[in-house]
PDB file of C-alpha atoms in Angstrom:
ATOM      1  CA  UNK A   1     155.512  44.377  54.263  1.00  0.00           C
ATOM      2  CA  UNK A   2     156.604  45.821  57.595  1.00  0.00           C
ATOM      3  CA  UNK A   3     159.227  44.443  59.983  1.00  0.00           C
ATOM      4  CA  UNK A   4     158.607  45.493  63.581  1.00  0.00           C
ATOM      5  CA  UNK A   5     159.443  44.401  67.115  1.00  0.00           C
ATOM      6  CA  UNK A   6     157.386  41.492  68.385  1.00  0.00           C
ATOM      7  CA  UNK A   7     155.118  42.133  71.355  1.00  0.00           C
ATOM      8  CA  UNK A   8     153.062  39.854  73.567  1.00  0.00           C
ATOM      9  CA  UNK A   9     149.988  40.991  71.614  1.00  0.00           C
ATOM     10  CA  UNK A  10     151.410  39.179  68.573  1.00  0.00           C
ATOM     11  CA  UNK A  11     151.266  35.790  70.278  1.00  0.00           C
ATOM     12  CA  UNK A  12     148.143  34.384  68.602  1.00  0.00           C
ATOM     13  CA  UNK A  13     149.281  35.295  65.087  1.00  0.00           C
ATOM     14  CA  UNK A  14     152.846  34.110  65.657  1.00  0.00           C
ATOM     15  CA  UNK A  15     151.734  30.835  67.233  1.00  0.00           C
ATOM     16  CA  UNK A  16     149.373  30.177  64.311  1.00  0.00           C
ATOM     17  CA  UNK A  17     152.297  30.835  61.933  1.00  0.00           C
ATOM     18  CA  UNK A  18     154.474  28.353  63.839  1.00  0.00           C
ATOM     19  CA  UNK A  19     151.788  25.677  63.733  1.00  0.00           C
ATOM     20  CA  UNK A  20     151.479  26.140  59.960  1.00  0.00           C
ATOM     21  CA  UNK A  21     155.253  25.984  59.381  1.00  0.00           C
ATOM     22  CA  UNK A  22     156.719  22.555  58.576  1.00  0.00           C
ATOM     23  CA  UNK A  23     159.803  21.690  60.619  1.00  0.00           C
ATOM     24  CA  UNK A  24     158.994  23.614  63.815  1.00  0.00           C
ATOM     25  CA  UNK A  25     159.384  22.047  67.245  1.00  0.00           C
ATOM     26  CA  UNK A  26     157.054  23.522  69.847  1.00  0.00           C
ATOM     27  CA  UNK A  27     156.149  22.554  73.385  1.00  0.00           C
ATOM     28  CA  UNK A  28     153.376  23.411  75.790  1.00  0.00           C
ATOM     29  CA  UNK A  29     155.606  25.198  78.322  1.00  0.00           C
ATOM     30  CA  UNK A  30     158.226  27.319  76.562  1.00  0.00           C
ATOM     31  CA  UNK A  31     155.940  28.145  73.647  1.00  0.00           C
ATOM     32  CA  UNK A  32     152.843  28.870  75.703  1.00  0.00           C
ATOM     33  CA  UNK A  33     151.608  32.456  75.923  1.00  0.00           C
ATOM     34  CA  UNK A  34     153.289  32.745  79.336  1.00  0.00           C
ATOM     35  CA  UNK A  35     156.558  31.275  78.063  1.00  0.00           C
ATOM     36  CA  UNK A  36     156.758  33.630  75.094  1.00  0.00           C
ATOM     37  CA  UNK A  37     155.776  36.647  77.224  1.00  0.00           C
ATOM     38  CA  UNK A  38     158.618  35.745  79.621  1.00  0.00           C
ATOM     39  CA  UNK A  39     161.067  35.522  76.713  1.00  0.00           C
ATOM     40  CA  UNK A  40     159.916  38.877  75.294  1.00  0.00           C
ATOM     41  CA  UNK A  41     160.300  40.573  78.702  1.00  0.00           C
ATOM     42  CA  UNK A  42     163.895  39.294  78.850  1.00  0.00           C
ATOM     43  CA  UNK A  43     164.586  40.204  75.183  1.00  0.00           C
ATOM     44  CA  UNK A  44     162.330  43.181  74.428  1.00  0.00           C
ATOM     45  CA  UNK A  45     164.333  44.582  71.528  1.00  0.00           C
ATOM     46  CA  UNK A  46     165.566  41.515  69.644  1.00  0.00           C
ATOM     47  CA  UNK A  47     162.426  39.670  68.464  1.00  0.00           C
ATOM     48  CA  UNK A  48     160.590  40.690  65.294  1.00  0.00           C
ATOM     49  CA  UNK A  49     157.553  39.978  63.157  1.00  0.00           C
ATOM     50  CA  UNK A  50     156.895  40.619  59.485  1.00  0.00           C
ATOM     51  CA  UNK A  51     153.406  41.932  58.872  1.00  0.00           C
ATOM     52  CA  UNK A  52     151.648  42.162  55.522  1.00  0.00           C
ATOM     53  CA  UNK A  53     148.127  43.486  55.032  1.00  0.00           C
ATOM     54  CA  UNK A  54     147.448  43.239  58.761  1.00  0.00           C
ATOM     55  CA  UNK A  55     148.558  39.623  59.208  1.00  0.00           C
ATOM     56  CA  UNK A  56     151.782  38.153  60.539  1.00  0.00           C
ATOM     57  CA  UNK A  57     153.671  36.394  57.741  1.00  0.00           C
ATOM     58  CA  UNK A  58     157.027  35.938  59.473  1.00  0.00           C
ATOM     59  CA  UNK A  59     158.676  35.889  62.880  1.00  0.00           C
ATOM     60  CA  UNK A  60     162.101  35.558  64.458  1.00  0.00           C
ATOM     61  CA  UNK A  61     162.940  35.289  68.123  1.00  0.00           C
ATOM     62  CA  UNK A  62     166.451  36.197  69.131  1.00  0.00           C
ATOM     63  CA  UNK A  63     168.102  37.018  72.388  1.00  0.00           C
ATOM     64  CA  UNK A  64     171.383  36.689  74.230  1.00  0.00           C
ATOM     65  CA  UNK A  65     173.037  35.835  77.503  1.00  0.00           C
ATOM     66  CA  UNK A  66     175.423  38.811  77.385  1.00  0.00           C
ATOM     67  CA  UNK A  67     178.039  36.837  75.475  1.00  0.00           C
ATOM     68  CA  UNK A  68     176.371  34.841  72.712  1.00  0.00           C
ATOM     69  CA  UNK A  69     173.251  35.484  70.697  1.00  0.00           C
ATOM     70  CA  UNK A  70     170.670  32.797  70.015  1.00  0.00           C
ATOM     71  CA  UNK A  71     167.949  32.531  67.390  1.00  0.00           C
ATOM     72  CA  UNK A  72     164.762  30.557  67.913  1.00  0.00           C
ATOM     73  CA  UNK A  73     161.540  29.835  66.034  1.00  0.00           C
ATOM     74  CA  UNK A  74     162.206  31.647  62.784  1.00  0.00           C
ATOM     75  CA  UNK A  75     159.321  31.142  60.378  1.00  0.00           C
ATOM     76  CA  UNK A  76     157.903  32.590  57.180  1.00  0.00           C
ATOM     77  CA  UNK A  77     154.458  31.617  55.929  1.00  0.00           C
ATOM     78  CA  UNK A  78     154.886  29.071  53.135  1.00  0.00           C
ATOM     79  CA  UNK A  79     153.073  31.154  50.445  1.00  0.00           C
ATOM     80  CA  UNK A  80     155.207  34.203  51.350  1.00  0.00           C
ATOM     81  CA  UNK A  81     158.612  32.545  51.006  1.00  0.00           C
ATOM     82  CA  UNK A  82     161.339  33.600  48.559  1.00  0.00           C
ATOM     83  CA  UNK A  83     160.371  37.264  48.853  1.00  0.00           C
ATOM     84  CA  UNK A  84     163.141  38.323  51.252  1.00  0.00           C
ATOM     85  CA  UNK A  85     161.015  38.192  54.415  1.00  0.00           C
ATOM     86  CA  UNK A  86     163.282  35.717  56.227  1.00  0.00           C
ATOM     87  CA  UNK A  87     166.384  37.688  55.269  1.00  0.00           C
ATOM     88  CA  UNK A  88     164.786  40.946  56.454  1.00  0.00           C
ATOM     89  CA  UNK A  89     163.858  39.367  59.787  1.00  0.00           C
ATOM     90  CA  UNK A  90     167.388  37.992  60.157  1.00  0.00           C
ATOM     91  CA  UNK A  91     168.900  41.404  59.381  1.00  0.00           C
ATOM     92  CA  UNK A  92     166.678  43.026  62.026  1.00  0.00           C
ATOM     93  CA  UNK A  93     167.754  40.439  64.605  1.00  0.00           C
ATOM     94  CA  UNK A  94     171.440  40.844  63.707  1.00  0.00           C
ATOM     95  CA  UNK A  95     171.204  44.636  63.978  1.00  0.00           C
ATOM     96  CA  UNK A  96     169.468  44.424  67.364  1.00  0.00           C
ATOM     97  CA  UNK A  97     171.965  41.887  68.731  1.00  0.00           C
ATOM     98  CA  UNK A  98     174.939  43.867  67.441  1.00  0.00           C
ATOM     99  CA  UNK A  99     173.493  47.006  69.059  1.00  0.00           C
ATOM    100  CA  UNK A 100     173.516  45.082  72.356  1.00  0.00           C
ATOM    101  CA  UNK A 101     177.194  44.145  71.898  1.00  0.00           C
ATOM    102  CA  UNK A 102     176.738  40.583  70.657  1.00  0.00           C
ATOM    103  CA  UNK A 103     179.320  39.355  68.131  1.00  0.00           C
ATOM    104  CA  UNK A 104     178.330  35.733  67.470  1.00  0.00           C
ATOM    105  CA  UNK A 105     174.985  33.967  67.026  1.00  0.00           C
ATOM    106  CA  UNK A 106     174.006  30.307  67.388  1.00  0.00           C
ATOM    107  CA  UNK A 107     170.877  28.354  66.558  1.00  0.00           C
ATOM    108  CA  UNK A 108     169.546  24.808  66.399  1.00  0.00           C
ATOM    109  CA  UNK A 109     167.651  23.363  63.431  1.00  0.00           C
ATOM    110  CA  UNK A 110     166.141  19.900  63.150  1.00  0.00           C
ATOM    111  CA  UNK A 111     168.125  17.800  60.681  1.00  0.00           C
ATOM    112  CA  UNK A 112     164.845  16.887  58.930  1.00  0.00           C
ATOM    113  CA  UNK A 113     164.032  20.571  58.301  1.00  0.00           C
ATOM    114  CA  UNK A 114     165.537  20.813  54.821  1.00  0.00           C
ATOM    115  CA  UNK A 115     164.062  24.230  53.962  1.00  0.00           C
ATOM    116  CA  UNK A 116     165.255  25.689  57.253  1.00  0.00           C
ATOM    117  CA  UNK A 117     168.745  24.267  56.876  1.00  0.00           C
ATOM    118  CA  UNK A 118     169.006  25.598  53.318  1.00  0.00           C
ATOM    119  CA  UNK A 119     167.959  29.058  54.524  1.00  0.00           C
ATOM    120  CA  UNK A 120     170.527  29.128  57.325  1.00  0.00           C
ATOM    121  CA  UNK A 121     173.318  27.853  55.086  1.00  0.00           C
ATOM    122  CA  UNK A 122     172.441  30.453  52.426  1.00  0.00           C
ATOM    123  CA  UNK A 123     172.776  33.103  55.143  1.00  0.00           C
ATOM    124  CA  UNK A 124     176.270  32.034  56.176  1.00  0.00           C
ATOM    125  CA  UNK A 125     175.527  29.724  59.112  1.00  0.00           C
ATOM    126  CA  UNK A 126     177.797  26.704  59.283  1.00  0.00           C
ATOM    127  CA  UNK A 127     177.353  23.348  60.955  1.00  0.00           C
ATOM    128  CA  UNK A 128     179.653  22.620  63.905  1.00  0.00           C
ATOM    129  CA  UNK A 129     180.642  18.975  63.603  1.00  0.00           C
ATOM    130  CA  UNK A 130     183.011  19.323  66.575  1.00  0.00           C
ATOM    131  CA  UNK A 131     180.153  19.914  69.027  1.00  0.00           C
ATOM    132  CA  UNK A 132     177.576  17.632  70.593  1.00  0.00           C
ATOM    133  CA  UNK A 133     174.272  19.321  71.360  1.00  0.00           C
ATOM    134  CA  UNK A 134     172.853  18.176  74.690  1.00  0.00           C
ATOM    135  CA  UNK A 135     169.843  19.163  76.745  1.00  0.00           C
ATOM    136  CA  UNK A 136     167.897  17.939  79.744  1.00  0.00           C
ATOM    137  CA  UNK A 137     164.313  18.705  80.620  1.00  0.00           C
ATOM    138  CA  UNK A 138     163.897  20.192  84.086  1.00  0.00           C
ATOM    139  CA  UNK A 139     160.121  19.855  83.772  1.00  0.00           C
ATOM    140  CA  UNK A 140     158.239  17.405  81.591  1.00  0.00           C
ATOM    141  CA  UNK A 141     156.449  18.934  78.638  1.00  0.00           C
ATOM    142  CA  UNK A 142     154.432  17.927  75.613  1.00  0.00           C
ATOM    143  CA  UNK A 143     156.122  18.318  72.205  1.00  0.00           C
ATOM    144  CA  UNK A 144     154.323  19.406  69.073  1.00  0.00           C
ATOM    145  CA  UNK A 145     156.490  18.992  65.972  1.00  0.00           C
ATOM    146  CA  UNK A 146     155.062  20.431  62.763  1.00  0.00           C
TER     147      UNK A 146
END
């Protein structure tokens, strides 16, 4: 298995992985080819894929606003889980964010995503009960929850 930086050329394989991963929340704007290419241009050194025998078996998107790091759309192919792929992707993202001067990382996980929540808790992420997560759509989009 190889961990390497994600590029726009990885889109088809990564998107297929996301569609096959239970618990993902995708939409037709941010997760379109154009949306992911925009994110990768803004965060060229902090997103990674895990590749095994020529196919993408894991992905993590991370980036920052100069102050706080954020992790999005982390996925490992179901048959490839419990082999350290998710932890290796997370380590790569942490190293890249730390190299860019980021000291703290946040992420959002659906409450119904039990496997995802177990992974994040096992890797030291805690739930913030003192916060209320809020968002507002600027443009309407179509959701695709897996």
